[in-house]
mmCIF file of C-alpha atoms in Angstrom:
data_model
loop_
_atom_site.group_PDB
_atom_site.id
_atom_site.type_symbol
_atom_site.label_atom_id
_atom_site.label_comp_id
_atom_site.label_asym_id
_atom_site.label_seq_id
_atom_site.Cartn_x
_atom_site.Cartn_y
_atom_site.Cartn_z
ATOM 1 C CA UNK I 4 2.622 4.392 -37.748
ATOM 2 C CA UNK I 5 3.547 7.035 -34.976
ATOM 3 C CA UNK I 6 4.876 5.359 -31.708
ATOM 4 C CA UNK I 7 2.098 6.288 -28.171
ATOM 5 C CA UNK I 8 3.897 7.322 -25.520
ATOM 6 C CA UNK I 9 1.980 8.145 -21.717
ATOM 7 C CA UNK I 10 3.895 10.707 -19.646
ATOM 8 C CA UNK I 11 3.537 10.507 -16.167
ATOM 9 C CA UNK I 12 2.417 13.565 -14.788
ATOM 10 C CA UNK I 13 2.932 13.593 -11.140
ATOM 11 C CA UNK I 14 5.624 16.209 -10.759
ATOM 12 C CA UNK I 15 4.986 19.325 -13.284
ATOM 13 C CA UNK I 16 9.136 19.410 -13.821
ATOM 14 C CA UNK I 17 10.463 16.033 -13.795
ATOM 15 C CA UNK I 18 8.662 12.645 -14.985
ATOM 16 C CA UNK I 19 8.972 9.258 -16.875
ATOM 17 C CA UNK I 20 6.794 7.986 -20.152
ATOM 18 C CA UNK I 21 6.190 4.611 -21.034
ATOM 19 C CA UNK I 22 5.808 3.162 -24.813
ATOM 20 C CA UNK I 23 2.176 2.385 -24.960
ATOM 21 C CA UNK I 24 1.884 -0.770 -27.357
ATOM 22 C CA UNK I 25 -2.067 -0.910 -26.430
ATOM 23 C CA UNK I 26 -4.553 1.451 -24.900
ATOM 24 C CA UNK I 27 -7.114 -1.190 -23.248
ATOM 25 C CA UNK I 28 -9.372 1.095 -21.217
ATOM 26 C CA UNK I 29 -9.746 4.606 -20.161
ATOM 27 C CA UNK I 30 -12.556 5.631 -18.272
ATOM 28 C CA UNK I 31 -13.789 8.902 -16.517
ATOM 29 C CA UNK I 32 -15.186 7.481 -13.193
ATOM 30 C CA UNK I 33 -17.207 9.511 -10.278
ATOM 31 C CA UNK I 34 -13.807 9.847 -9.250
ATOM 32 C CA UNK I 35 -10.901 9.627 -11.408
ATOM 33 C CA UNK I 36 -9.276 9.431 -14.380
ATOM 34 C CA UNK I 37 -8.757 5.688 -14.970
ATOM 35 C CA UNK I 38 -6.105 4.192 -18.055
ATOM 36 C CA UNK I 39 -5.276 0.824 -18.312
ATOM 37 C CA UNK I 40 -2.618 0.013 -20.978
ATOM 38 C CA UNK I 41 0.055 -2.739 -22.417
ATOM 39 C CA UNK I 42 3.642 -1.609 -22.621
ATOM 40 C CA UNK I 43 6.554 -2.958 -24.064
ATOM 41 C CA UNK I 44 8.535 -2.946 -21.074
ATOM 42 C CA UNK I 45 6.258 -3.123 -18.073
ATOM 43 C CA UNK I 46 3.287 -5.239 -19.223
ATOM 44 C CA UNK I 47 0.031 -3.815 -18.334
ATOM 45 C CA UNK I 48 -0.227 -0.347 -16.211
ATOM 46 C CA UNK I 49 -2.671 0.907 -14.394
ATOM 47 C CA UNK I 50 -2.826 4.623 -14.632
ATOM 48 C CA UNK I 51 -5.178 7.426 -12.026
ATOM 49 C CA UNK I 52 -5.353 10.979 -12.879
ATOM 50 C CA UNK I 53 -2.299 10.611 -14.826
ATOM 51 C CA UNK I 54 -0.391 9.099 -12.074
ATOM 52 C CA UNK I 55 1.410 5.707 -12.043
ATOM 53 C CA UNK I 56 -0.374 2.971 -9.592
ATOM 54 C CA UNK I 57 1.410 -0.194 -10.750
ATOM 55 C CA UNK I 58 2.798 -2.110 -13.236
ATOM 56 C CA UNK I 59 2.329 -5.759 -14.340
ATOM 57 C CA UNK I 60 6.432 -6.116 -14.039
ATOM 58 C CA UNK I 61 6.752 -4.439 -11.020
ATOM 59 C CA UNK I 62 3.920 -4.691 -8.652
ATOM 60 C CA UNK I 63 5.673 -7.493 -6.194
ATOM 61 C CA UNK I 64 8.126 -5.270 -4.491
ATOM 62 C CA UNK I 65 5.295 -2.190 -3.494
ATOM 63 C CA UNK I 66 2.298 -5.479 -2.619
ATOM 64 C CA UNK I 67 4.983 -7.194 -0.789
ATOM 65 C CA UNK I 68 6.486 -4.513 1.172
ATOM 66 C CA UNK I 69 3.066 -3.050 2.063
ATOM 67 C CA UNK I 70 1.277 -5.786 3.122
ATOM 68 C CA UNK I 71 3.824 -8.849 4.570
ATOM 69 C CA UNK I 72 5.450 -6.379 6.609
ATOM 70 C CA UNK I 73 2.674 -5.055 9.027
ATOM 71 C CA UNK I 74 1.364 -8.422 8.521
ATOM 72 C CA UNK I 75 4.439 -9.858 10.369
ATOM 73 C CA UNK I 76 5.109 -6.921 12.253
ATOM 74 C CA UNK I 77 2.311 -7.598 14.226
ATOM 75 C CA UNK I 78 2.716 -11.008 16.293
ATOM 76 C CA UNK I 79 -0.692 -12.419 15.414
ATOM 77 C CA UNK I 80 -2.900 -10.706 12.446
ATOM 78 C CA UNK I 81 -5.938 -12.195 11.835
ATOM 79 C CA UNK I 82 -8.312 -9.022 11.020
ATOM 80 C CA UNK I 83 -7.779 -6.940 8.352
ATOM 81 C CA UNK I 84 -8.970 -4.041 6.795
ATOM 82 C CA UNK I 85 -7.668 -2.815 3.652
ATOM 83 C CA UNK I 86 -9.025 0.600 2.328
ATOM 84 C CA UNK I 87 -8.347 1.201 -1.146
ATOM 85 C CA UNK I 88 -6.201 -0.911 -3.312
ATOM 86 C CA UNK I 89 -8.881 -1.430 -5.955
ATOM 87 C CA UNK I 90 -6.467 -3.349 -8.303
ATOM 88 C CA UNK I 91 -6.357 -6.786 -5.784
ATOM 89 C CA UNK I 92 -2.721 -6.855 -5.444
ATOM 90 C CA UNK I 93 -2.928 -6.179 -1.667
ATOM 91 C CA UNK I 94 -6.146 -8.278 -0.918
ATOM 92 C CA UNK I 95 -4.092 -11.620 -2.521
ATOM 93 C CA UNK I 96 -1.132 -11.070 -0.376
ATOM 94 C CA UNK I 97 -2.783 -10.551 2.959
ATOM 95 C CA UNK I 98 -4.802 -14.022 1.969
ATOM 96 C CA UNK I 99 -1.544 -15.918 1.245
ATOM 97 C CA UNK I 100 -1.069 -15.678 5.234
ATOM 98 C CA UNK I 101 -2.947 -18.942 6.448
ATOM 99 C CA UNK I 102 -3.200 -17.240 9.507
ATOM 100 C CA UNK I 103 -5.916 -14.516 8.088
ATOM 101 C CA UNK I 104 -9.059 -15.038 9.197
ATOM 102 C CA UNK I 105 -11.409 -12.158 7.342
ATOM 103 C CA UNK I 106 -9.800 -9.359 5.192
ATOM 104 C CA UNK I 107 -11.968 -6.293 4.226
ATOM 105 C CA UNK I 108 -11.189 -4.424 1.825
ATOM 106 C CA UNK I 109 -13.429 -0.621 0.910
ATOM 107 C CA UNK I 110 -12.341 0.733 -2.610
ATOM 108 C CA UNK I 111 -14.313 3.865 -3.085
ATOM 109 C CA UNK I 112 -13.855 3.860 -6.948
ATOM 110 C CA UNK I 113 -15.731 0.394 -8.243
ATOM 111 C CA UNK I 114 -14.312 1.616 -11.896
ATOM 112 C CA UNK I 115 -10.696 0.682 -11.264
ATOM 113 C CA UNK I 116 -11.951 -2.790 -9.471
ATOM 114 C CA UNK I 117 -13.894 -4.117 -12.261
ATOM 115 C CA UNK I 118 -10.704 -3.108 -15.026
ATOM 116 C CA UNK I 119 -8.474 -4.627 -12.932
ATOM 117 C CA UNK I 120 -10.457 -7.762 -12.723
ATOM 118 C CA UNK I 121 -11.076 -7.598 -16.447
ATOM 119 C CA UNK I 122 -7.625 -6.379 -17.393
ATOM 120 C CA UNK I 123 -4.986 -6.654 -14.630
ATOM 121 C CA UNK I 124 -6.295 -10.630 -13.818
ATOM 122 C CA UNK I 125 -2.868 -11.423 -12.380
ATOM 123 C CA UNK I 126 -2.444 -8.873 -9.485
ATOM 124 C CA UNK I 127 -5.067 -10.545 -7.844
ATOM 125 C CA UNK I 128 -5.396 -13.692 -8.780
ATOM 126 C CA UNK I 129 -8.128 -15.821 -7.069
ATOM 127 C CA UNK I 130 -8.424 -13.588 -4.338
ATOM 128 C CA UNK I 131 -12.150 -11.711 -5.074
ATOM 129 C CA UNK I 132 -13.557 -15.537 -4.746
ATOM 130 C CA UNK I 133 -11.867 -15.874 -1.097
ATOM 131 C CA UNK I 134 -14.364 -16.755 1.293
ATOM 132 C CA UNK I 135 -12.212 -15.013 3.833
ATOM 133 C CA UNK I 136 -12.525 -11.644 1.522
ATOM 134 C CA UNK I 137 -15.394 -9.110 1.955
ATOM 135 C CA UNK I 138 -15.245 -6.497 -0.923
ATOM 136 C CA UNK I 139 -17.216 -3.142 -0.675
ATOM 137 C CA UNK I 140 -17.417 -0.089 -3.177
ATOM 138 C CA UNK I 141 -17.507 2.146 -0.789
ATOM 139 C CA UNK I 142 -15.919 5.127 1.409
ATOM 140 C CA UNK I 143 -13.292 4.035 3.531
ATOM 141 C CA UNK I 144 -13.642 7.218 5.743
ATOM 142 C CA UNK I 145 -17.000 6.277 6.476
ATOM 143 C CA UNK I 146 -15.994 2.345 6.789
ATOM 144 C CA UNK I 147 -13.586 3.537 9.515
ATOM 145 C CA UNK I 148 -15.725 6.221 11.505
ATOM 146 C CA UNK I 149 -18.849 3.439 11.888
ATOM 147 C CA UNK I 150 -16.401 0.690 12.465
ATOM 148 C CA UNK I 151 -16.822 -1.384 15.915
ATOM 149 C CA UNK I 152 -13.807 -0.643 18.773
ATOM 150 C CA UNK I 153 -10.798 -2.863 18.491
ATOM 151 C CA UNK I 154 -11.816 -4.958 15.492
ATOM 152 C CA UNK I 155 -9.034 -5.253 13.570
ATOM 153 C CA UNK I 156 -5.656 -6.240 13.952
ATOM 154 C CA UNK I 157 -3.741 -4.556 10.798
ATOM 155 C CA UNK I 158 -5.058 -1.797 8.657
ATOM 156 C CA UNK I 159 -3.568 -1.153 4.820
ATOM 157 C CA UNK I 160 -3.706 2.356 3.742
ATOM 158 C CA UNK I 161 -3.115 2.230 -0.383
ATOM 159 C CA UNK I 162 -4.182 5.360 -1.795
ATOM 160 C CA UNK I 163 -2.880 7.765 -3.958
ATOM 161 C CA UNK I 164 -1.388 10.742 -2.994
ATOM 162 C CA UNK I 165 -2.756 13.422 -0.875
ATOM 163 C CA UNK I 166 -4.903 15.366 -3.369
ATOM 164 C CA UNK I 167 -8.338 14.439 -5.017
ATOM 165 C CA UNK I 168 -9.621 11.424 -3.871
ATOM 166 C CA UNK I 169 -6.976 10.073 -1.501
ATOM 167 C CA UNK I 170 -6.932 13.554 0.433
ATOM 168 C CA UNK I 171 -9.456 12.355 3.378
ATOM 169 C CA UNK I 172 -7.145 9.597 3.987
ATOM 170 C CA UNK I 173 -4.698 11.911 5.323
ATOM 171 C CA UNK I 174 -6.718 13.427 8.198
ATOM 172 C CA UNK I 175 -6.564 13.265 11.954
ATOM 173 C CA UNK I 176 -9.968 12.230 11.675
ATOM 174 C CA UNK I 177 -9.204 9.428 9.849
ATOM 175 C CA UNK I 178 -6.109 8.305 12.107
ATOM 176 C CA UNK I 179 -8.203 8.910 15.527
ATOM 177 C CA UNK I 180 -10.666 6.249 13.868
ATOM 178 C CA UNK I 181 -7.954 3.873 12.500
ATOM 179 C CA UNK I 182 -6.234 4.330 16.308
ATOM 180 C CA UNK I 183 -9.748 2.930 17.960
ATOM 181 C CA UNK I 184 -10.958 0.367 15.705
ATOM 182 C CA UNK I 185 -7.341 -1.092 16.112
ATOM 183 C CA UNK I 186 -6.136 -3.888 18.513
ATOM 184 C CA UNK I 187 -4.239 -3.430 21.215
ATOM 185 C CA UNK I 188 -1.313 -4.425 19.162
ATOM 186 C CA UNK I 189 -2.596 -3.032 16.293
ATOM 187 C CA UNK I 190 -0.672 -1.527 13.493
ATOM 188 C CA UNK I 191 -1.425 0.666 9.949
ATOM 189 C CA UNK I 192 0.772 1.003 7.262
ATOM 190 C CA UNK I 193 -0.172 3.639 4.509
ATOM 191 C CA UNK I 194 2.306 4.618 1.308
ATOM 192 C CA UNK I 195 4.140 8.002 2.012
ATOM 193 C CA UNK I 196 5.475 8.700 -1.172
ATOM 194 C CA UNK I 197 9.045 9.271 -2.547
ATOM 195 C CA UNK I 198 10.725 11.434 0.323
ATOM 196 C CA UNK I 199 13.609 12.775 -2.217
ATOM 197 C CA UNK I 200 10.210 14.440 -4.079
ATOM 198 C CA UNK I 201 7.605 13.938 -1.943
ATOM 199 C CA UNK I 202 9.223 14.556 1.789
ATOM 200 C CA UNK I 203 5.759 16.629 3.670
ATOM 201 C CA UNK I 204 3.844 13.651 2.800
ATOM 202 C CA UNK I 205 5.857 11.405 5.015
ATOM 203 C CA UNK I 206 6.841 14.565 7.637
ATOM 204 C CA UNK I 207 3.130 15.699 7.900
ATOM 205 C CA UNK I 208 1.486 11.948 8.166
ATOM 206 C CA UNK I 209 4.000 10.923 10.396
ATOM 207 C CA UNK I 210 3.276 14.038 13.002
ATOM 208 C CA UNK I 211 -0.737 13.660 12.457
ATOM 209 C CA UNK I 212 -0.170 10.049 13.992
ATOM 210 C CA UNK I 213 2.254 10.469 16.650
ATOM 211 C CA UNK I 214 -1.035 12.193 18.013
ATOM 212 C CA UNK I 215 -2.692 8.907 18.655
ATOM 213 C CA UNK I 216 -0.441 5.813 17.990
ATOM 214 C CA UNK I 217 3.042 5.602 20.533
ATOM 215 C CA UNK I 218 5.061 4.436 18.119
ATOM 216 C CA UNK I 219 5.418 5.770 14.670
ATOM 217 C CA UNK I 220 8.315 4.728 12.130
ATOM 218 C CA UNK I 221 8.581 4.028 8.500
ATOM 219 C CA UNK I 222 10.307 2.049 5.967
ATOM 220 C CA UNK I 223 11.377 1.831 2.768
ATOM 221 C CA UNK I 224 10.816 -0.151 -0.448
ATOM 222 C CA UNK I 225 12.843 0.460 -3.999
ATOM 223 C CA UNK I 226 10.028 0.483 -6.610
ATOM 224 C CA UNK I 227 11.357 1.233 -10.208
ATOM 225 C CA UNK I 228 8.005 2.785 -11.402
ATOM 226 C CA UNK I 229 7.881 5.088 -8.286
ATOM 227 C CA UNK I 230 10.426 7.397 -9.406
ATOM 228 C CA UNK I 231 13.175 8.946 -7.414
ATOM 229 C CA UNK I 232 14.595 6.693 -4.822
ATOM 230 C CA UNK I 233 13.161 4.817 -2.322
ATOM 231 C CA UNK I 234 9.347 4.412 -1.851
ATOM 232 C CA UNK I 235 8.291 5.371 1.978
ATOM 233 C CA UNK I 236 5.947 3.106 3.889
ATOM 234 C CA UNK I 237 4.735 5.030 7.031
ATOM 235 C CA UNK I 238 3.468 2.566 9.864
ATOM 236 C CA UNK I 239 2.282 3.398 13.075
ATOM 237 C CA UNK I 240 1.651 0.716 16.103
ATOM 238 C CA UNK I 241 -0.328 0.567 19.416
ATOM 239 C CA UNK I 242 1.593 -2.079 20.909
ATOM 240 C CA UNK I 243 5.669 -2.849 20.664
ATOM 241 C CA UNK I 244 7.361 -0.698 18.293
ATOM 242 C CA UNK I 245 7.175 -2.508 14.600
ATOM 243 C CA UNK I 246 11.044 -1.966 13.854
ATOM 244 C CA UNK I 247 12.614 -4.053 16.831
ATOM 245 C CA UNK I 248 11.837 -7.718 15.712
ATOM 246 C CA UNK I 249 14.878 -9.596 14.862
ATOM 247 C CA UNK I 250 15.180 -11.640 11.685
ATOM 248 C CA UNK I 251 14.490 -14.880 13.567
ATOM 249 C CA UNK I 252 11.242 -13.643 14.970
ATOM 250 C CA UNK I 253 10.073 -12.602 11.302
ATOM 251 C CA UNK I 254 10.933 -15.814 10.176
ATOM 252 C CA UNK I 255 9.359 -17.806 12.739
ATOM 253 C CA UNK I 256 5.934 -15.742 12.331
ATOM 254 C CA UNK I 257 6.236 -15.856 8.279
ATOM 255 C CA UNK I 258 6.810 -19.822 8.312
ATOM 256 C CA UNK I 259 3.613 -20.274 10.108
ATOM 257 C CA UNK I 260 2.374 -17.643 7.863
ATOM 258 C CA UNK I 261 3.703 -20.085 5.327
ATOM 259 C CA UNK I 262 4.765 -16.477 3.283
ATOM 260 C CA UNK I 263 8.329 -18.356 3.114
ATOM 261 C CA UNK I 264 9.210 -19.069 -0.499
ATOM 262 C CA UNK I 265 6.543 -17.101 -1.793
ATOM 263 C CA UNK I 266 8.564 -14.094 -2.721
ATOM 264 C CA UNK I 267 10.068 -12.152 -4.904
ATOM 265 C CA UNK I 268 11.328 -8.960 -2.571
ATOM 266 C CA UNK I 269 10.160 -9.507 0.302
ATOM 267 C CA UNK I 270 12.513 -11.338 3.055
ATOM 268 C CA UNK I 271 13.210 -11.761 6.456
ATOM 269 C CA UNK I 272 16.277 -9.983 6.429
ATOM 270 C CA UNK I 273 14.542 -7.463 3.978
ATOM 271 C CA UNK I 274 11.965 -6.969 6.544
ATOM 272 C CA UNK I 275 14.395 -5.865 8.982
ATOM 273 C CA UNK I 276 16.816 -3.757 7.007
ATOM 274 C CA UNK I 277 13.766 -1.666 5.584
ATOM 275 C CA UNK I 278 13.839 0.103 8.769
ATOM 276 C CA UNK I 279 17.246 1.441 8.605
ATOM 277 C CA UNK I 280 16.757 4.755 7.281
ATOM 278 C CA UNK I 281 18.755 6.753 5.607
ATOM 279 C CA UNK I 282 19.054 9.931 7.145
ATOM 280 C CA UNK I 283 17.629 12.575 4.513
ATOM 281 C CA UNK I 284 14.417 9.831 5.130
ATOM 282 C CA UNK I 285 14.339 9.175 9.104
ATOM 283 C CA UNK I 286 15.082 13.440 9.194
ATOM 284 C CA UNK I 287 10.980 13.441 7.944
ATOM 285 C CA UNK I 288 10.097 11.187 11.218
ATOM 286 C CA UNK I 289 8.652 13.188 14.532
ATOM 287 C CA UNK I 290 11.651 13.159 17.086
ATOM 288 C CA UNK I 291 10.970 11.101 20.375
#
């Protein structure tokens, strides 16, 4: 029997395939192209428009990174809206903080939620049934432009990249809204792509937000599936800058989290070292 591979087909010139030991789903949504599949190296993947989103082997160091860090950037989250992020993997880890009160969470596509729940039941765990969780198939634009003034603390941007669906989330539309319906302190962290491949998506989000947030920086995160290099997280805050907490203050505001021990990328010190940039990276950010 001929082996199945899946090739990746983000870049048209450069790429990586995965053994496919089980095709489990594929679905044409209103949206998207949605694959779900077993591999022999990475357990199950969740594939959109041909595009890598996450793998069961891998999917702790991108949920970590993007959610514990604004989440303990800011010194006391207890709103949150995350828009996108249909798979669950984000909604579980901003419910491990005990100090979450509500998370939201709009996924326009309802497709990729209900295969995740039915095929990708670890990346989110118990979290759907969290009374603290509201879940809406819905537009996240629209979510954000009707939202009430100041009513969240952190916002979680995980979309794809800038074309098809995840294009509106891009906009400086979209970032004046995020920018009011934030806290004083508030703070949004979106994915901003590999910068070695993928350096305009951090350069132009990081210039449409210096427009209406005082402090914009970004950090990185080494995801093997998200090929070449380090994975950018772009964050922008309202209140103190996100990259000047020392490891003891991270610590201090993860124990009462209780996020220590939790783990498997993210730590305190990791926290504060994904700030140092490298410079072909920090280049990308708007000069002060």
């Amino acid at each position: 029997m001929a082996e199945t591979w899946l090739n990746e087909t983000l870049y048209p010139n450069w790429g990586q395939r995965f053994l496919v030991t089980r095709e489990l789903a594929r679905v044409k949504s209103d949206f998207q192209d949605v694959v779900v599949f077993e591999s022999s190296s990475h357990g199950r993947v969740l594939v959109l428009d041909g595009v890598i989103q996450i793998t069961e082997r891998d999917e702790f160091v991108y949920q970590e990174m993007l959610t514990h860090v604004p989440m303990l950037a800011h010194p006391h989250a207890k709103r949150v809206l995350i828009i996108g992020a249909g798979d669950g993997g984000v909604l579980r880890r901003v419910l491990q903080h005990d100090t979450v009160e509500k998370a939201v969470m709009v996924e326009i596509d309802g497709a990729v939620i209900e295969l995740s729940k039915k095929h990708l039941p670890n990346i989110a765990g118990d979290a759907w049934n969290d009374p603290r969780a509201e879940v809406i198939v819905g537009d996240g634009i629209d979510y954000v432009a009707k939202a009430k003034d100041a009513s969240f603390d952190v916002i979680i941007v995980d979309s794809t990249d800038p074309i098809g669906v995840g294009e509106v989330l891009f906009t400086d539309e979209f970032y004046r809204d995020c920018a009011r319906i934030l806290s004083d302190e508030g703070i949004i962290v979106n994915q901003c792509g590999v910068p070695f491949m993928q350096a305009d998506e951090l350069r132009e989000t990081s210039l449409r937000r210096a427009k209406f947030f005082p402090h914009v920086t970004a950090y990185v995160a080494a995801v093997p599936t998200y090929v070449g290099g380090f994975m950018t997280l772009g964050m922008a805050s309202k209140g103190q800058s996100p990259n000047v907490q020392t490891v003891e203050q991270i610590r201090e505001r993860a124990e009462k989290a209780k996020i220590i021990g939790t783990t498997r990328y993210w730590t305190p010190e990791i926290h504060v070292g994904s700030f140092n940039l490298p410079p072909y990276i920090n280049e990308q950010l708007p000069r002060k």
